[in-house]
Short mmCIF file of C-alpha atoms and ligand atoms in Angstrom, two decimals:
data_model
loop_
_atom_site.label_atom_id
_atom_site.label_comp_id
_atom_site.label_asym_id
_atom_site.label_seq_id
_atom_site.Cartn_x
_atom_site.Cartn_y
_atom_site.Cartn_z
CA UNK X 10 2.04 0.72 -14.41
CA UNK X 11 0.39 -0.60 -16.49
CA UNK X 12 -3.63 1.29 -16.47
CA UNK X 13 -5.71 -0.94 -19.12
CA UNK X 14 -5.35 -3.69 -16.60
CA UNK X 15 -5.59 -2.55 -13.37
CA UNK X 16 -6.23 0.62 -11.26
CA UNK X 17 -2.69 3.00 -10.07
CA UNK X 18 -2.86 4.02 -5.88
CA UNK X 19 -1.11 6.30 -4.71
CA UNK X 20 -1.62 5.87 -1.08
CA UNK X 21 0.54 7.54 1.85
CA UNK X 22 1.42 5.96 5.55
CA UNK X 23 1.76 8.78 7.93
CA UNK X 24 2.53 5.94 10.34
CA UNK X 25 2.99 7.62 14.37
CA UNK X 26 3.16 11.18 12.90
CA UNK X 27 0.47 13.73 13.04
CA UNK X 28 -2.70 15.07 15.28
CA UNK X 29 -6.04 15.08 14.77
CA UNK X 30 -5.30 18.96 14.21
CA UNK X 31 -2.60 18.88 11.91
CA UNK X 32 -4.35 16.43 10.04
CA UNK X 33 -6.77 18.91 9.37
CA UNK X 34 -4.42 21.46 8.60
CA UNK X 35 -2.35 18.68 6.22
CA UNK X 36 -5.76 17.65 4.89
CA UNK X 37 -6.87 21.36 3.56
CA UNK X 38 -3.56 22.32 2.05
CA UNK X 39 -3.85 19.52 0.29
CA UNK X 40 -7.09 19.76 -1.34
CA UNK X 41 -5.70 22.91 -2.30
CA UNK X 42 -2.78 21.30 -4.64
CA UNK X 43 -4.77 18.12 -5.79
CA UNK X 44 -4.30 18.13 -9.89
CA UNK X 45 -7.50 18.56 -11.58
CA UNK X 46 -9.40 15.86 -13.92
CA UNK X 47 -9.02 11.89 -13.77
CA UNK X 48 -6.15 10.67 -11.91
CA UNK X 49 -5.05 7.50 -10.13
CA UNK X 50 -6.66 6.40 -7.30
CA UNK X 51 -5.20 8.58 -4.13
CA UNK X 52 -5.14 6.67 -0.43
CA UNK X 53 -4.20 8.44 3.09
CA UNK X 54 -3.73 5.86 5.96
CA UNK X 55 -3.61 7.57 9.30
CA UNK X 56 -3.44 7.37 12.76
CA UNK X 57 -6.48 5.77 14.29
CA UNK X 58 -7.48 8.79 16.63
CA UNK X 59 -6.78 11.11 13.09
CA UNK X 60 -9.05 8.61 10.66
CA UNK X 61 -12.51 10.88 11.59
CA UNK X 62 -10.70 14.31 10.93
CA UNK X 63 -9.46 13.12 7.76
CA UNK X 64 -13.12 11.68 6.50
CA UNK X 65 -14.64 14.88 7.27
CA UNK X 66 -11.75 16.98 5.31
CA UNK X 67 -11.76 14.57 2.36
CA UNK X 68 -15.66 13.58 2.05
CA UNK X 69 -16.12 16.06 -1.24
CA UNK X 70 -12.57 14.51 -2.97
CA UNK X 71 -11.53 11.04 -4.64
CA UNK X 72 -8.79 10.59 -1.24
CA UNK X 73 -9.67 7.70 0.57
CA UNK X 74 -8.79 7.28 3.97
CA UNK X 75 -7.61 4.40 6.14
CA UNK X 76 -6.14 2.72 8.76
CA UNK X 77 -3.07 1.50 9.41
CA UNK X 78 -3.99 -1.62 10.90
CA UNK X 79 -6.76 -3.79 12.22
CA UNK X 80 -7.81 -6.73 14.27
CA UNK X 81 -9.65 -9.42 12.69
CA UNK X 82 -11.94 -10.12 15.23
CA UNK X 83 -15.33 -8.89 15.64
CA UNK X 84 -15.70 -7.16 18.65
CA UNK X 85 -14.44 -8.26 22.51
CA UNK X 86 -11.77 -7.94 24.83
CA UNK X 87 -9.04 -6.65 22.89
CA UNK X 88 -8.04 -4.02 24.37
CA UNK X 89 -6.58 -1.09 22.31
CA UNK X 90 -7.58 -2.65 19.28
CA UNK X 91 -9.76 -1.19 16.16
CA UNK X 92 -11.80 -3.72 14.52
CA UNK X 93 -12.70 -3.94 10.81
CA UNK X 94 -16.38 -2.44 11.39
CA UNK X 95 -15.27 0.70 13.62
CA UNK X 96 -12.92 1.57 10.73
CA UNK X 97 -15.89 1.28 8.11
CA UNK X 98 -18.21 2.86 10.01
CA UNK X 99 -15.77 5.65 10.83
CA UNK X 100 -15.64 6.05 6.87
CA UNK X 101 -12.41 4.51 5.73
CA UNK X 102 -11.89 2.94 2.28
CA UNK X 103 -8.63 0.79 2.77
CA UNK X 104 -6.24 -0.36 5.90
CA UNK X 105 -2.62 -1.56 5.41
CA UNK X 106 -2.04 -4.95 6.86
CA UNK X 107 1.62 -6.73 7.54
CA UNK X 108 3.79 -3.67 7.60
CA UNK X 109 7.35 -4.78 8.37
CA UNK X 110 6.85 -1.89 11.58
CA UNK X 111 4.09 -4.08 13.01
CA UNK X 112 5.47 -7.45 11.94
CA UNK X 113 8.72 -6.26 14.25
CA UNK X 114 6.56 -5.65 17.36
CA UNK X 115 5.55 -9.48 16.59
CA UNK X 116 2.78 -10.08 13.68
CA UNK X 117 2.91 -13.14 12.60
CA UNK X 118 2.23 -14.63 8.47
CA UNK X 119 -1.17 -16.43 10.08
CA UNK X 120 -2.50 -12.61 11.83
CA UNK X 121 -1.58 -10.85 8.44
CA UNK X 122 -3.70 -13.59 6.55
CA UNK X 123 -6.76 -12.98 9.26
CA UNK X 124 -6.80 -9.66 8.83
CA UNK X 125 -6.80 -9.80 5.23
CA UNK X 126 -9.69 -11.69 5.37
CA UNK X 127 -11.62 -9.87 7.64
CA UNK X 128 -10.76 -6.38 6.03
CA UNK X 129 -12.20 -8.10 2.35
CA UNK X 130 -15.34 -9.30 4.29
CA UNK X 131 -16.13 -5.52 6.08
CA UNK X 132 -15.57 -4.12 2.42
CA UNK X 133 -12.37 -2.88 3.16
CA UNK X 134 -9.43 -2.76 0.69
CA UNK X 135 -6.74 -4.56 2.38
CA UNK X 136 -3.02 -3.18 1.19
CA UNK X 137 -0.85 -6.19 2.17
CA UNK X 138 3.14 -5.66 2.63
CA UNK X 139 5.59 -7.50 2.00
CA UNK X 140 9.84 -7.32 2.13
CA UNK X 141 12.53 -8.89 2.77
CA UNK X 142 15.67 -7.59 5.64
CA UNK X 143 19.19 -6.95 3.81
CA UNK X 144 20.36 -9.99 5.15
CA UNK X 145 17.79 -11.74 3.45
CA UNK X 146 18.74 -9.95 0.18
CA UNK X 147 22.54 -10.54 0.94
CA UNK X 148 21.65 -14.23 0.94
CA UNK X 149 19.60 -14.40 -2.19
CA UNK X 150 16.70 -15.42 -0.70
CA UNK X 151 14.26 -12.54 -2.13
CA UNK X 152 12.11 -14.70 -4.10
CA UNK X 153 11.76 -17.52 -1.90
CA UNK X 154 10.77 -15.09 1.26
CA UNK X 155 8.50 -13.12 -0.73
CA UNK X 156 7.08 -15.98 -2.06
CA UNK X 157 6.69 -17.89 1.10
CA UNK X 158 4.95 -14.11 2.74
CA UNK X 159 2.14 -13.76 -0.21
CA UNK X 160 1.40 -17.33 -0.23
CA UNK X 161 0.84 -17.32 3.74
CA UNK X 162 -0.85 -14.07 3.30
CA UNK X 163 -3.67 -14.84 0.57
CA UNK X 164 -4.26 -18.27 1.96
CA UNK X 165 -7.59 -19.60 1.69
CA UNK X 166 -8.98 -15.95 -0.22
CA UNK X 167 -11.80 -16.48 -2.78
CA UNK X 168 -11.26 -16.05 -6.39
CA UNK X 169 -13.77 -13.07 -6.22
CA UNK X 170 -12.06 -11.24 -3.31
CA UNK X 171 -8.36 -11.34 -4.68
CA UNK X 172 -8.51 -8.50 -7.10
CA UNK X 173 -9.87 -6.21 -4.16
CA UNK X 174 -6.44 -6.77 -2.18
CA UNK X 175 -3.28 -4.56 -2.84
CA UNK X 176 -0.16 -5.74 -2.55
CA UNK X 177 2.70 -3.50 -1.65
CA UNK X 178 6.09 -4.94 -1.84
CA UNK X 179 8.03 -3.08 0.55
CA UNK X 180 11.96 -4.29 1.01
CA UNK X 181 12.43 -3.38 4.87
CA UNK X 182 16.21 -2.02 4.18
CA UNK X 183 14.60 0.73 2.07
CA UNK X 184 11.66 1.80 4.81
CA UNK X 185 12.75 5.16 6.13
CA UNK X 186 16.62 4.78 5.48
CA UNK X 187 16.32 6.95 2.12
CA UNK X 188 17.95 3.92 -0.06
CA UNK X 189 15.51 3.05 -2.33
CA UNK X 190 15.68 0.10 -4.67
CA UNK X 191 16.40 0.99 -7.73
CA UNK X 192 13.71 0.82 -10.39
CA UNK X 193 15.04 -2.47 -11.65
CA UNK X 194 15.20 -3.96 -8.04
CA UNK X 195 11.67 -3.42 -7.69
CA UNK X 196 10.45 -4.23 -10.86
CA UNK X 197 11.87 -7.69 -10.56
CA UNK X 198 10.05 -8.52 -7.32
CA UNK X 199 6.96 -6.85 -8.26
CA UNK X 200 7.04 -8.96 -11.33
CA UNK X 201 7.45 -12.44 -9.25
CA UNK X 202 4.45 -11.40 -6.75
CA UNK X 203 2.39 -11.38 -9.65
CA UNK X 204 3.78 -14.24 -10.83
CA UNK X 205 3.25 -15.99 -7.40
CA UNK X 206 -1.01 -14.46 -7.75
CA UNK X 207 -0.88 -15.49 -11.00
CA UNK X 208 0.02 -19.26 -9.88
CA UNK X 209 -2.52 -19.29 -6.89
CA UNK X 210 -5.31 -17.62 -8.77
CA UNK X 211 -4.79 -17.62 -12.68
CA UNK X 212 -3.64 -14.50 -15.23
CA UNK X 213 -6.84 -12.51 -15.65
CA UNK X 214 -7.06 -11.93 -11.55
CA UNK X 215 -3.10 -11.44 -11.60
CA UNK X 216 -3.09 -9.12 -14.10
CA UNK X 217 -5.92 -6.68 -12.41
CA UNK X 218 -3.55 -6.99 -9.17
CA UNK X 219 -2.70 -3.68 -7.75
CA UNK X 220 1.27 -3.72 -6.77
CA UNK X 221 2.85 -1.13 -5.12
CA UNK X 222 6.57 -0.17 -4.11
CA UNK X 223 7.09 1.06 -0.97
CA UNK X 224 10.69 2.31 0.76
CA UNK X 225 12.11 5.47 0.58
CA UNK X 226 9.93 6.71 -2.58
CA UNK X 227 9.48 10.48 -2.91
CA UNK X 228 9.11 13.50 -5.29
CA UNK X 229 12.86 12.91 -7.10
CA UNK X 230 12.63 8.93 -7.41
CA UNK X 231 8.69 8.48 -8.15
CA UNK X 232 8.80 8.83 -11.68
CA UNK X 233 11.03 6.07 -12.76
CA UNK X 234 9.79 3.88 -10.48
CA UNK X 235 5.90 4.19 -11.47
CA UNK X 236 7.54 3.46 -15.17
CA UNK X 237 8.29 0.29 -14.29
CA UNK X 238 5.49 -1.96 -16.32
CA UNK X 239 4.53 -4.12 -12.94
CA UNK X 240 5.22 -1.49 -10.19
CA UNK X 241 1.42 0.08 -9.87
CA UNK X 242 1.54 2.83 -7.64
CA UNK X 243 3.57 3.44 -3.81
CA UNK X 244 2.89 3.27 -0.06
CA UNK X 245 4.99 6.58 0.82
CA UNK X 246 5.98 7.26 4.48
CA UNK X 247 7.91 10.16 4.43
CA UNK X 248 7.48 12.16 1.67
CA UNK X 249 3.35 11.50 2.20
CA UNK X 250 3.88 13.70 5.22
CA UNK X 251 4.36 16.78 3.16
CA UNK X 252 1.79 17.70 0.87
CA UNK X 253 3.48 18.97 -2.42
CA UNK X 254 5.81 15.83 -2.32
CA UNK X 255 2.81 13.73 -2.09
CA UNK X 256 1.15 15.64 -4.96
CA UNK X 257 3.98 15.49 -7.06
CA UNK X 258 4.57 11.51 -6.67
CA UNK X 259 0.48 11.63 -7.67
CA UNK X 260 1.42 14.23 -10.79
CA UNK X 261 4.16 11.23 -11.79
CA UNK X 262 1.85 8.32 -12.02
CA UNK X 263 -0.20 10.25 -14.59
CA UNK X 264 3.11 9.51 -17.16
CA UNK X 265 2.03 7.26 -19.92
CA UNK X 266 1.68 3.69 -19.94
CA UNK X 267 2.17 1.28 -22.59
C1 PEP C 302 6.34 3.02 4.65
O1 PEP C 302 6.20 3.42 5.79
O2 PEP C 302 5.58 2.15 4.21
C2 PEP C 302 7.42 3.59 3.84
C3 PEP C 302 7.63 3.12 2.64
O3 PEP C 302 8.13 4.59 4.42
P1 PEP C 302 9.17 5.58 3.66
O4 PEP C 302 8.52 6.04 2.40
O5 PEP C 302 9.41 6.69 4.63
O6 PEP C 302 10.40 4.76 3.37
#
């Protein structure tokens, strides 16, 4: 982390878990635990049908909600679909684009880089993943995939937009399996996203880049990897589920930075 530069996020992706009343329930134990005083900046992205439950728990705190996905068009016949406005207007702050769940039901590079764009222009704060498959790892061809997946998913975003967009580098092998890169293994790729933001749009706007690390991070793991100087927060599955993990993994990215 690294917090003269740019802000820390802690956010959480319940993913298909939860009601609208457990997330009430989840919502006020939580409150209840939340440190005290300035801390990083604290996400939930929920279900769709949980996102108004959530707003009303979390209207007097600094937890934004969102949505874990969205469809870049404006309104029509899209049938089961949430668009960009209905998640504003239903009071969320941020939406997580390109997870590697919904790019393996079929989302493509070009619907990631639509939505992106269409979550900036609603006011949204898009948190865009990224990762590679083992295989891809195996075949040391990290760097180029990654490369290729930020490039195709920040194409044609305007200078003034990029430092609203998160990035969360998420390598797919370490998504729910409870093998999480090690802090080194993260830091590295971190480290070349920004050096692929910093080549599309300059240093000042890559160093105010939010980057997350995603897979498998929890209460035991959270500290050394929020140490690393280019890792700037997590998108937690699990361990978001359960409120004192998720407070404690917020508690770890108030450590000191240089
Ligand atoms: C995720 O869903 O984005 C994720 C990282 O899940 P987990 O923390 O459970 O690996």
């Amino acid at each position: 982390m690294n917090r003269k530069y740019r802000k820390t996020l802690i956010a959480g992706n319940w993913k298909m878990n939860k009601t609208p009343t457990e997330t009430k329930a989840f919502m006020t134990e939580l409150k209840g635990l939340l440190p005290k005083g300035r801390w990083c900046d604290i996400a939930l992205c929920v279900p769709a049908v949980c996102i108004p439950a959530a707003v009303r728990a979390m209207r007097e705190t600094r937890v934004g909600i969102g949505a874990e996905n969205c469809n870049p068009n404006p309104s029509g016949a899209y049938t089961g679909e949430v668009s960009t406005a209905m998640l504003v207007d239903a009071g969320c702050k941020y939406v997580i684009i390109g997870h590697s769940e919904r790019r393996a039901m079929g989302e493509t590079d070009e619907e990631v880089n639509a939505k992106t764009k269409a979550a900036l222009e609603a006011g949204l704060i898009p948190i865009v993943c990224c990762g590679e498959s083992l295989e891809q790892r195996e075949a040391d061809i990290t760097e180029e995939w990654i490369s290729m997946q930020i490039k195709l998913a920040l194409a044609g975003i305007s200078e003034d937009k990029i430092r609203k967009v998160v990035i969360a580098y998420e390598p797919i092998w370490a998504i729910g399996t409870g093998r999480t890169a090690t802090p080194e293994q993260a830091e590295e790729v971190c480290q070349l996203i920004r050096t692929v933001v910093r080549k599309l749009f300059g240093s000042k706007n890559a160093r105010a880049t939010t980057i997350l690390y995603g897979g498998s991070m929890n209460d035991k793991n959270a500290y050394e990897l929020l140490a690393q100087p280019d890792i700037d927060g997590g998108l937690i599955g699990g361990a978001s589920l359960v409120p004192s993990k998720f407070v404690k993994i917020i508690e770890d990215a108030n450590q000191p930075t240089a």
